Coordinates of N, CA, C and O in Angstrom, one line a residue:
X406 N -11.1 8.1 -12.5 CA -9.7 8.5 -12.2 C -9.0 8.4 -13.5 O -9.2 7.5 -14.4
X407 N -7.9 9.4 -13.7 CA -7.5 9.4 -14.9 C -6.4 8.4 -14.9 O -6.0 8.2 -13.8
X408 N -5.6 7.5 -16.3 CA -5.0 6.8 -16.2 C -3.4 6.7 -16.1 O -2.7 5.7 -16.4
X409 N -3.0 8.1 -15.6 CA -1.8 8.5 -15.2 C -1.7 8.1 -13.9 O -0.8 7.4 -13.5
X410 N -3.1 8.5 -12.6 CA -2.8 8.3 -11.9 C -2.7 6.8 -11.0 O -2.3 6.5 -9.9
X411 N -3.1 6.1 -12.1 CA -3.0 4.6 -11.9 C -1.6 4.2 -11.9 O -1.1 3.5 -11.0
X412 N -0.7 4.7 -13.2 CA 0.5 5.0 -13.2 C 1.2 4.6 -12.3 O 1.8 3.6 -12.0
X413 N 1.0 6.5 -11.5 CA 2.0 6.9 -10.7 C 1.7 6.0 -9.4 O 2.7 6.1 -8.7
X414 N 0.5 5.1 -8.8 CA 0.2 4.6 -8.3 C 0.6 3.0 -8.2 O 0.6 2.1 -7.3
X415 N 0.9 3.0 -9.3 CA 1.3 1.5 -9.7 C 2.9 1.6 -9.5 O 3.3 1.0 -8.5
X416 N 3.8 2.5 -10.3 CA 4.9 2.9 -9.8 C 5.5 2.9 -8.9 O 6.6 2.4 -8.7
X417 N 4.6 3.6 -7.8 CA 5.3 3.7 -6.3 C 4.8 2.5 -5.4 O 5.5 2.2 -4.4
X418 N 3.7 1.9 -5.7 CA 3.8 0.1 -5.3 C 4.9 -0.8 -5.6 O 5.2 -1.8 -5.0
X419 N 5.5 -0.2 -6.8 CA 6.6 -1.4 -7.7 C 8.0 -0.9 -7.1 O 9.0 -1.7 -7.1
X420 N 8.2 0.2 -6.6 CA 9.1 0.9 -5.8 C 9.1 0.6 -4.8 O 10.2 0.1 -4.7
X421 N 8.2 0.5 -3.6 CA 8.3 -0.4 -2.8 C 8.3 -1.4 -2.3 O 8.6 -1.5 -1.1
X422 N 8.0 -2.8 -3.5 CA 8.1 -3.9 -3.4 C 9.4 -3.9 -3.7 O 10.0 -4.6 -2.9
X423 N 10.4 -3.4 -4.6 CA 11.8 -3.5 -5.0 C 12.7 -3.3 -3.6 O 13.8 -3.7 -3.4
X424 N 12.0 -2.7 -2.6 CA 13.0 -2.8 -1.3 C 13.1 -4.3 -0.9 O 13.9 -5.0 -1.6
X425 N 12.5 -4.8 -0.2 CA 12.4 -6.2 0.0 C 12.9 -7.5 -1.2 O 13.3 -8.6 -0.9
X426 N 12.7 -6.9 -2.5 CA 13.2 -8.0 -3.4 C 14.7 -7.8 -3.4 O 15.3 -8.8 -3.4
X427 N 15.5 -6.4 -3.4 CA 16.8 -6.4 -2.9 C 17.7 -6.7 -1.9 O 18.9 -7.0 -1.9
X428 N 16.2 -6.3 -0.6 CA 16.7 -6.9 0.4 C 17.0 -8.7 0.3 O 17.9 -9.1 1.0
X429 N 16.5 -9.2 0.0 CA 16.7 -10.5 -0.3 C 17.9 -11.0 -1.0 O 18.4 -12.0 -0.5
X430 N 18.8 -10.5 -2.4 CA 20.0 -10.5 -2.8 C 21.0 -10.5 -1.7 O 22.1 -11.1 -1.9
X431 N 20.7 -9.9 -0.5 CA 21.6 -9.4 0.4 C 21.5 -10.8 1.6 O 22.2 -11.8 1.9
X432 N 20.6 -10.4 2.0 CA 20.5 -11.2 3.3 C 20.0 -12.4 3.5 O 20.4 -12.9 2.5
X433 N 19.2 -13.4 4.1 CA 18.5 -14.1 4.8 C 17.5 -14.3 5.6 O 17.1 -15.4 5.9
X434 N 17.2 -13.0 5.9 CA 16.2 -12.8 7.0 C 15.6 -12.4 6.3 O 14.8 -11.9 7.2
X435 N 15.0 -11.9 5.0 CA 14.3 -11.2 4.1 C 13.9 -12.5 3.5 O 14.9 -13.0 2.9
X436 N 12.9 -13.3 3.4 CA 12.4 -14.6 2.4 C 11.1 -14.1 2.2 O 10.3 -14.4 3.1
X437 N 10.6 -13.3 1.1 CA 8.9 -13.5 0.6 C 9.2 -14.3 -0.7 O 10.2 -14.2 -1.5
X438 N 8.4 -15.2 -0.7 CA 7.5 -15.5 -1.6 C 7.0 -15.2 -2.7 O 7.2 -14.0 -3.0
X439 N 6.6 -15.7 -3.4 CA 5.7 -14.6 -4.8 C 4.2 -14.8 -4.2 O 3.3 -14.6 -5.1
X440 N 3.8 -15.0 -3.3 CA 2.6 -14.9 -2.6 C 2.6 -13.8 -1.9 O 1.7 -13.1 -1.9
X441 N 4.1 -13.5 -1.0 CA 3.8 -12.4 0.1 C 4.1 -11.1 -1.5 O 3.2 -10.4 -1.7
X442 N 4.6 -11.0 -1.9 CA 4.6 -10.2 -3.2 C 3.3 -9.7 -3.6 O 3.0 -8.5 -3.6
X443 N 2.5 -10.9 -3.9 CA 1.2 -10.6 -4.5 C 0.3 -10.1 -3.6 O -0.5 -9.3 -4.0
X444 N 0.5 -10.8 -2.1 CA -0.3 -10.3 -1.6 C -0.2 -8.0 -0.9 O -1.0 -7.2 -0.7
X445 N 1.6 -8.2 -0.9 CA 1.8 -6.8 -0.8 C 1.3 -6.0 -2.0 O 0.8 -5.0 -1.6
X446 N 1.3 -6.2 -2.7 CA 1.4 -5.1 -4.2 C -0.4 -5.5 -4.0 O -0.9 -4.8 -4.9
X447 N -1.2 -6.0 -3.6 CA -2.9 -6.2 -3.9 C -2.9 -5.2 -2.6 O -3.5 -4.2 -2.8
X448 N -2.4 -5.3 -1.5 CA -3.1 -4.4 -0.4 C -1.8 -2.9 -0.6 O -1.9 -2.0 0.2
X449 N -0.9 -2.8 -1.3 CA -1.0 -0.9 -1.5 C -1.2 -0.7 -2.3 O -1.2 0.5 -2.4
X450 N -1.5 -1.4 -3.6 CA -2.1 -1.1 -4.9 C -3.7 -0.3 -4.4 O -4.0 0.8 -4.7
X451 N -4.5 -1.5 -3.5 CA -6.3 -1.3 -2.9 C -6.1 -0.1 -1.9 O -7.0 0.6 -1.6
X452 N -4.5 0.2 -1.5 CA -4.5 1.6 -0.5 C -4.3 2.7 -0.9 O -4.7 3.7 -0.3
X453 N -3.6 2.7 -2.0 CA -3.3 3.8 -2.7 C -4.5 4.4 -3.8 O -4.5 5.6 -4.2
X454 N -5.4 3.3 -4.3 CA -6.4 3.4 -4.9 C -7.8 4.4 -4.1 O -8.6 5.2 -4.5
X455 N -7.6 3.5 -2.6 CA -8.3 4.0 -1.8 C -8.0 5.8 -1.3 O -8.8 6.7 -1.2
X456 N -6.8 5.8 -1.1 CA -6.5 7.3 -1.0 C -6.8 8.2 -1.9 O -7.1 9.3 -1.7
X457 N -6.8 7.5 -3.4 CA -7.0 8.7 -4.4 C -8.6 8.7 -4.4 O -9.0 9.7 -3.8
X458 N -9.6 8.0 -4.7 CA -10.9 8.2 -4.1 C -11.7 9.1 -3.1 O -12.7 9.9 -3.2
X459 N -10.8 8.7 -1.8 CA -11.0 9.6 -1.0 C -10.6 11.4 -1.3 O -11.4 12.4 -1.4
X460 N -9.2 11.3 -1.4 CA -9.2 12.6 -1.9 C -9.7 13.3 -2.8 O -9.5 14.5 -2.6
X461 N -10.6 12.9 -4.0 CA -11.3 12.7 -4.8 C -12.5 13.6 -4.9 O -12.8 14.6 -5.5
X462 N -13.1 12.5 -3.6 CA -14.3 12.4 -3.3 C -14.8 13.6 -2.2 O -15.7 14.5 -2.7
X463 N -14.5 13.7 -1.2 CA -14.6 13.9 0.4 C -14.4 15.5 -0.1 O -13.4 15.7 -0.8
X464 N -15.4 16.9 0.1 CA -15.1 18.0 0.2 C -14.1 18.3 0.9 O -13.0 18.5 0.4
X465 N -14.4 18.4 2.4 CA -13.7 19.0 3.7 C -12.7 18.9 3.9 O -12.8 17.7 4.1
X466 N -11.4 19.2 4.2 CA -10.5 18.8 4.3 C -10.4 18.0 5.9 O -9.8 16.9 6.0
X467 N -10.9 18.4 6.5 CA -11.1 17.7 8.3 C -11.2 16.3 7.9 O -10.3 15.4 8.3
X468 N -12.5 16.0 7.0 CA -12.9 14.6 6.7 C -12.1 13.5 6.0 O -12.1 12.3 6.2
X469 N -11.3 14.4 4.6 CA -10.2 14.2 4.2 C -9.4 13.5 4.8 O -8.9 12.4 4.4
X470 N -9.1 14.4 6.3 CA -7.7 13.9 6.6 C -8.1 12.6 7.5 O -7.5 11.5 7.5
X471 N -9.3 13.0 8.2 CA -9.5 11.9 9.5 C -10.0 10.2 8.4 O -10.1 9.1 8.8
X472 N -10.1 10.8 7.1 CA -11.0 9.5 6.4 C -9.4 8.6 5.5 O -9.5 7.4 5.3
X473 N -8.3 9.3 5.3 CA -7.0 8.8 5.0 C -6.2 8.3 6.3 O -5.5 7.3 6.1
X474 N -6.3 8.9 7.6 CA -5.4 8.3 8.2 C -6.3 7.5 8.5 O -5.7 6.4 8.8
X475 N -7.8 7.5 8.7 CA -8.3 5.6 9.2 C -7.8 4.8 8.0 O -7.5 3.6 8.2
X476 N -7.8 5.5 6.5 CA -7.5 3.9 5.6 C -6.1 3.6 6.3 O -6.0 2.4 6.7
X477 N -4.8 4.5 6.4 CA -3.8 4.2 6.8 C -3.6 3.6 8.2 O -2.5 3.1 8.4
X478 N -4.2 3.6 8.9 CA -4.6 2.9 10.2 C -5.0 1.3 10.0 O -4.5 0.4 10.7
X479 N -6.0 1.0 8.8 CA -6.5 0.0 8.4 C -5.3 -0.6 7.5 O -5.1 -1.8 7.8
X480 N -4.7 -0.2 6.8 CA -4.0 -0.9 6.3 C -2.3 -1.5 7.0 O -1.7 -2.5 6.7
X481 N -1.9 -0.7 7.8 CA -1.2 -0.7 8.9 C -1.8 -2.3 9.5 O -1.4 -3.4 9.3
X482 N -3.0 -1.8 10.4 CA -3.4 -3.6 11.3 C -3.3 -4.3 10.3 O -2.9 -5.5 10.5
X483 N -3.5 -4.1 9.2 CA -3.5 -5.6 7.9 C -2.4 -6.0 7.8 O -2.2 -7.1 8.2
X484 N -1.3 -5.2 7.4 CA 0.2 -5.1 7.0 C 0.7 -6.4 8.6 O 1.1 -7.5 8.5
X485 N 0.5 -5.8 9.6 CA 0.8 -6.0 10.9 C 0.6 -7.5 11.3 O 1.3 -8.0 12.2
X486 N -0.8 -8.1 10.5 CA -1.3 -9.0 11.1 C -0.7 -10.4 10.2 O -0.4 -11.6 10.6
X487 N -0.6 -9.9 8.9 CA -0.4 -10.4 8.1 C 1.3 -10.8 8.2 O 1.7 -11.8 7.7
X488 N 2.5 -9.7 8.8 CA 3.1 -10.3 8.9 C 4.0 -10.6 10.0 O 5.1 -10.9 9.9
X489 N 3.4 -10.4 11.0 CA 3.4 -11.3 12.4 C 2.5 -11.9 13.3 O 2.8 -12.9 14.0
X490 N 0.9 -11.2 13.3 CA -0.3 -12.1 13.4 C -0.6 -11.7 14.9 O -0.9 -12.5 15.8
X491 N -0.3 -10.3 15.0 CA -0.3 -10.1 16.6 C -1.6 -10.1 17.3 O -1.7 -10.2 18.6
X492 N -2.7 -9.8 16.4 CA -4.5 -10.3 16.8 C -4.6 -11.9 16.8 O -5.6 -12.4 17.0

């Protein structure tokens, strides 16, 4: 993978952790950690890495799509479990 796309991939991880770090300036109901940090930015850093692979990789577009929405399915129950524990 070329090293732009790590970039643009790293970027829109750092983009989305900045919601939650502002949300916190504001409110109280927003408390991460530099753990829930680390651990957000390691699992869509590993998801977004995983999407470009796939798209990459995978000829078909069928397979494509069904093999992105299982990672986004997978990363969803992680997301989910991790921050309310509902398994």
């Amino acid at each position: 993978m070329e090293p732009k796309k790590y970039f643009i991939i790293g970027g829109i991880t750092a983009m989305l952790l900045l919601i939650p770090l502002i949300a916190m300036q504001f409110t109280t109901e927003v408390s991460w950690t530099f753990f829930d940090f680390l651990v957000a930015a390691l699992l869509l850093l590993a998801t977004g890495i995983a999407a470009e692979i796939i798209l990459r990789k995978i000829p078909k577009p069928k397979y494509k799509i069904a093999a992105v929405l299982t990672l986004l399915a997978v990363f969803l129950l992680i997301w989910i479990e991790l921050a309310v524990g509902i398994l």
